[in-house]
CSV table of C-alpha atoms in Angstrom, one decimal:
chain,number,residue,atom,x,y,z
A,1,GLN,CA,52.2,86.4,-243.0
A,2,LYS,CA,54.8,85.3,-245.6
A,3,GLU,CA,56.0,81.8,-244.9
A,4,VAL,CA,59.7,82.7,-244.5
A,5,GLU,CA,60.8,86.2,-243.7
A,6,GLN,CA,64.0,88.1,-244.0
A,7,ASN,CA,64.8,91.6,-244.0
A,8,SER,CA,65.8,92.5,-247.5
A,9,GLY,CA,68.7,94.9,-246.3
A,10,PRO,CA,70.9,96.2,-247.7
A,11,LEU,CA,72.8,95.1,-244.3
A,12,SER,CA,76.1,96.9,-244.1
A,13,VAL,CA,79.0,95.9,-241.9
A,14,PRO,CA,82.6,96.8,-241.9
A,15,GLU,CA,85.3,94.6,-242.8
A,16,GLY,CA,86.4,92.2,-240.1
A,17,ALA,CA,83.1,92.7,-238.3
A,18,ILE,CA,80.2,90.0,-237.4
A,19,ALA,CA,77.4,90.0,-239.9
A,20,SER,CA,74.1,88.8,-238.3
A,21,LEU,CA,71.3,87.6,-240.6
A,22,ASN,CA,68.0,86.8,-239.5
A,23,CYS,CA,65.0,84.6,-240.5
A,24,THR,CA,61.5,83.9,-239.3
A,25,TYR,CA,59.3,81.4,-240.3
A,26,SER,CA,55.5,80.5,-240.0
A,27,ASP,CA,55.1,76.8,-240.0
A,28,ARG,CA,56.0,75.2,-236.6
A,29,GLY,CA,56.1,71.7,-238.3
A,30,SER,CA,59.3,72.8,-240.2
A,31,GLN,CA,62.1,70.5,-240.0
A,32,SER,CA,65.1,71.6,-242.0
A,33,PHE,CA,66.5,75.0,-242.5
A,34,PHE,CA,69.3,76.2,-244.9
A,35,TRP,CA,71.3,79.3,-245.7
A,36,TYR,CA,72.1,80.0,-249.4
A,37,ARG,CA,74.5,82.4,-250.7
A,38,GLN,CA,73.8,84.1,-254.1
A,39,TYR,CA,76.2,86.4,-256.0
A,40,SER,CA,74.7,88.6,-258.5
A,41,GLY,CA,74.0,86.8,-261.5
A,42,LYS,CA,74.8,83.5,-260.1
A,43,SER,CA,72.7,80.8,-258.8
A,44,PRO,CA,72.2,80.0,-255.0
A,45,GLU,CA,75.2,78.1,-253.1
A,46,LEU,CA,74.2,76.2,-250.0
A,47,ILE,CA,76.8,77.2,-247.4
A,48,MET,CA,74.9,75.9,-244.1
A,49,PHE,CA,72.1,73.7,-243.1
A,50,ILE,CA,70.8,73.1,-239.5
A,51,TYR,CA,68.2,70.4,-238.1
A,52,SER,CA,68.5,70.9,-234.4
A,53,ASN,CA,67.7,73.8,-232.0
A,54,GLY,CA,71.1,75.4,-231.1
A,55,ASP,CA,74.2,76.4,-233.0
A,56,LYS,CA,76.1,74.6,-235.8
A,57,GLU,CA,79.5,76.1,-236.8
A,58,ASP,CA,81.3,75.8,-240.0
A,59,GLY,CA,84.4,78.0,-240.1
A,60,ARG,CA,83.5,81.5,-240.1
A,61,PHE,CA,79.8,80.6,-240.3
A,62,THR,CA,77.4,80.0,-237.4
A,63,ALA,CA,73.7,79.0,-238.0
A,64,GLN,CA,71.6,79.3,-235.1
A,65,LEU,CA,68.0,77.7,-234.7
A,66,ASN,CA,65.4,78.4,-232.2
A,67,LYS,CA,62.5,76.3,-233.2
A,68,ALA,CA,60.4,77.7,-230.2
A,69,SER,CA,60.6,81.2,-231.3
A,70,GLN,CA,60.6,80.0,-235.2
A,71,TYR,CA,63.6,81.9,-235.8
A,72,VAL,CA,67.1,80.9,-237.6
A,73,SER,CA,70.1,83.2,-237.8
A,74,LEU,CA,73.4,83.1,-239.7
A,75,LEU,CA,76.4,84.8,-238.1
A,76,ILE,CA,79.4,85.7,-240.3
A,77,ARG,CA,82.5,86.3,-238.3
A,78,ASP,CA,85.5,88.2,-239.7
A,79,SER,CA,83.3,89.4,-242.6
A,80,GLN,CA,85.4,90.0,-245.8
A,81,PRO,CA,84.2,92.1,-248.9
A,82,SER,CA,84.1,88.6,-250.7
A,83,ASP,CA,80.9,87.9,-248.7
A,84,SER,CA,78.9,90.5,-250.1
A,85,ALA,CA,75.8,88.9,-251.6
A,86,THR,CA,72.3,88.1,-251.2
A,87,TYR,CA,71.9,85.3,-248.3
A,88,LEU,CA,68.6,83.3,-248.8
A,89,CYS,CA,67.1,81.3,-246.1
A,90,ALA,CA,65.0,78.4,-246.8
A,91,VAL,CA,63.0,76.1,-244.6
A,92,PHE,CA,61.8,72.6,-245.6
A,93,GLY,CA,59.0,70.5,-244.3
A,94,GLY,CA,55.6,71.1,-242.3
A,95,ALA,CA,52.5,71.4,-244.2
A,96,THR,CA,53.9,72.0,-247.4
A,97,ASN,CA,56.8,69.4,-247.4
A,98,LYS,CA,58.4,71.5,-249.7
A,99,LEU,CA,61.8,74.0,-249.8
A,100,ILE,CA,60.3,77.6,-249.1
A,101,PHE,CA,62.8,80.5,-249.7
A,102,GLY,CA,62.7,83.7,-248.0
A,103,THR,CA,63.4,86.7,-250.4
A,104,GLY,CA,66.7,87.3,-249.2
A,105,THR,CA,69.0,89.8,-247.2
A,106,LEU,CA,71.7,91.8,-249.2
A,107,LEU,CA,74.7,92.0,-247.4
A,108,ALA,CA,77.4,94.6,-248.2
A,109,VAL,CA,80.9,94.2,-246.4
A,110,GLN,CA,82.8,97.6,-246.6
A,111,PRO,CA,86.5,97.5,-246.9
B,1,SER,CA,76.9,67.4,-252.7
B,2,ALA,CA,75.8,67.3,-256.0
B,3,VAL,CA,77.3,69.0,-259.3
B,4,ILE,CA,75.0,70.0,-261.5
B,5,SER,CA,75.4,71.5,-265.0
B,6,GLN,CA,72.8,73.3,-267.2
B,7,LYS,CA,72.5,73.9,-271.1
B,8,PRO,CA,72.3,76.5,-272.3
B,9,SER,CA,73.7,79.2,-270.0
B,10,ARG,CA,71.8,81.9,-271.6
B,11,ASP,CA,69.7,82.4,-274.9
B,12,ILE,CA,67.5,84.9,-276.6
B,13,CYS,CA,64.5,83.8,-278.2
B,14,GLN,CA,61.7,85.2,-280.2
B,15,ARG,CA,58.2,85.0,-278.7
B,16,GLY,CA,56.0,82.2,-279.8
B,17,THR,CA,59.0,80.0,-280.1
B,18,SER,CA,60.1,77.2,-277.3
B,19,LEU,CA,63.4,76.5,-275.6
B,20,THR,CA,64.3,73.3,-273.9
B,21,ILE,CA,66.9,73.5,-271.1
B,22,GLN,CA,68.8,70.7,-270.0
B,23,CYS,CA,70.1,69.7,-266.3
B,24,GLN,CA,72.6,66.9,-265.8
B,25,VAL,CA,73.5,65.7,-262.2
B,26,ASP,CA,77.0,64.1,-261.6
B,27,SER,CA,75.3,61.5,-259.3
B,28,GLN,CA,71.8,59.4,-259.4
B,29,VAL,CA,69.2,61.8,-257.3
B,30,THR,CA,65.7,60.8,-256.5
B,31,MET,CA,64.2,64.6,-256.4
B,32,MET,CA,65.0,67.1,-259.2
B,33,PHE,CA,63.3,70.6,-259.3
B,34,TRP,CA,62.9,73.3,-261.7
B,35,TYR,CA,62.7,76.9,-260.2
B,36,ARG,CA,62.4,80.1,-261.8
B,37,GLN,CA,63.9,83.6,-260.4
B,38,GLN,CA,62.7,86.7,-261.8
B,39,PRO,CA,65.2,89.8,-261.5
B,40,GLY,CA,65.5,91.0,-257.9
B,41,GLN,CA,63.3,88.2,-256.7
B,42,SER,CA,63.5,85.0,-254.6
B,43,LEU,CA,63.0,81.6,-256.3
B,44,THR,CA,59.7,80.1,-257.4
B,45,LEU,CA,59.3,76.5,-257.7
B,46,ILE,CA,57.8,75.5,-261.2
B,47,ALA,CA,57.7,71.7,-260.6
B,48,THR,CA,59.2,68.5,-259.2
B,49,ALA,CA,60.6,66.2,-261.8
B,50,ASN,CA,59.5,62.9,-261.1
B,51,GLN,CA,61.3,59.9,-262.6
B,52,GLY,CA,59.2,57.6,-264.4
B,53,SER,CA,56.1,59.7,-264.3
B,54,GLU,CA,54.5,63.0,-264.8
B,55,ALA,CA,56.0,66.1,-263.1
B,56,THR,CA,54.3,67.7,-260.2
B,57,TYR,CA,53.4,71.1,-260.8
B,58,GLU,CA,53.0,74.2,-258.5
B,59,SER,CA,50.1,76.3,-258.5
B,60,GLY,CA,50.1,78.9,-261.6
B,61,PHE,CA,52.3,76.5,-263.7
B,62,VAL,CA,50.9,73.9,-266.1
B,63,ILE,CA,52.1,71.3,-268.2
B,64,ASP,CA,51.2,72.6,-271.5
B,65,LYS,CA,53.3,75.6,-270.9
B,66,PHE,CA,56.4,74.0,-268.9
B,67,PRO,CA,56.6,70.4,-270.2
B,68,ILE,CA,59.1,68.3,-268.0
B,69,SER,CA,61.4,65.0,-269.0
B,70,ARG,CA,62.8,63.1,-266.2
B,71,PRO,CA,64.0,59.8,-268.2
B,72,ASN,CA,66.5,58.8,-265.5
B,73,LEU,CA,68.1,59.5,-262.3
B,74,THR,CA,70.4,61.9,-263.5
B,75,PHE,CA,68.9,64.1,-266.2
B,76,SER,CA,66.0,66.2,-266.6
B,77,THR,CA,64.8,68.9,-269.3
B,78,LEU,CA,62.2,71.8,-269.0
B,79,THR,CA,60.7,73.3,-272.1
B,80,VAL,CA,59.3,76.7,-272.1
B,81,SER,CA,56.8,76.8,-274.6
B,82,ASN,CA,55.2,79.4,-276.8
B,83,MET,CA,57.1,82.1,-275.2
B,84,SER,CA,56.4,85.7,-274.4
B,85,PRO,CA,58.4,88.6,-272.8
B,86,GLU,CA,57.0,87.6,-269.3
B,87,ASP,CA,58.9,84.3,-269.8
B,88,SER,CA,62.1,86.3,-269.4
B,89,SER,CA,63.8,85.1,-266.3
B,90,ILE,CA,66.6,82.6,-265.0
B,91,TYR,CA,65.5,79.1,-264.7
B,92,LEU,CA,67.1,76.8,-262.4
B,93,CYS,CA,67.5,73.2,-262.0
B,94,SER,CA,68.1,71.7,-258.4
B,95,ALA,CA,68.8,68.1,-257.1
B,96,GLU,CA,68.1,66.9,-253.6
B,97,THR,CA,70.9,64.7,-251.8
B,98,GLY,CA,70.9,63.0,-248.9
B,99,GLN,CA,70.2,60.1,-246.7
B,100,GLY,CA,67.8,59.3,-243.6
B,101,ALA,CA,66.3,62.7,-242.2
B,102,SER,CA,69.1,64.7,-243.7
B,103,TYR,CA,68.4,66.1,-247.2
B,104,GLU,CA,69.8,69.2,-248.9
B,105,GLN,CA,69.2,70.8,-252.4
B,106,TYR,CA,71.8,72.0,-254.6
B,107,PHE,CA,71.5,74.3,-257.9
B,108,GLY,CA,72.7,74.3,-261.3
B,109,PRO,CA,74.3,77.4,-262.6
B,110,GLY,CA,71.0,78.5,-264.1
B,111,THR,CA,69.6,79.4,-267.6
B,112,ARG,CA,69.1,83.1,-268.4
B,113,LEU,CA,66.4,83.3,-270.8
B,114,THR,CA,65.5,86.6,-272.6
B,115,VAL,CA,62.2,86.7,-275.1
B,116,THR,CA,62.0,89.6,-277.4
């Protein structure tokens, strides 16, 4: 079992729709959870982080964390073509005490 | 947050040579890291650059191949030594900022290395 798992996609959504990106992790001791956006040929950009169970909203982005289910998600409301990118889930803490990345989900927003 | 710059942004090198990548952070940070990202793949941690002591390397990475310096709290270098085509990749520097129980990692723009 991978430490951080994401569906590689591509996830295709129409412009204006809600994009839902999901991530599961294996280490129950994990403490911090991050979403990075990576455009093709660019470096990862931190867009959201969440430390507590529940929802955290920032503009069009909402991060959701459920530690009991070891599940973290990112919702993007009113998706725009400029949101098309690979979204990397990263988890910190637990046994490794390092930031562990998933393989990323490619999001394609269709105009 | 932290603003991170890297030099060079890209390079094409011949096998057997070495390349040193520089990473500069706009503020003092305790933790700096070096990652590698191969095409179509996620990030792999090479090492943690420790200020004032030797870097901590991950499994599969050794100091002779990837020597790292960390002379102060804003700067680090990664050298890719005796390069082979398998070293062709994007090398990313990152820095951790925050306080208390809240820390976040930010990335530099990366160095795209091609070894011929």
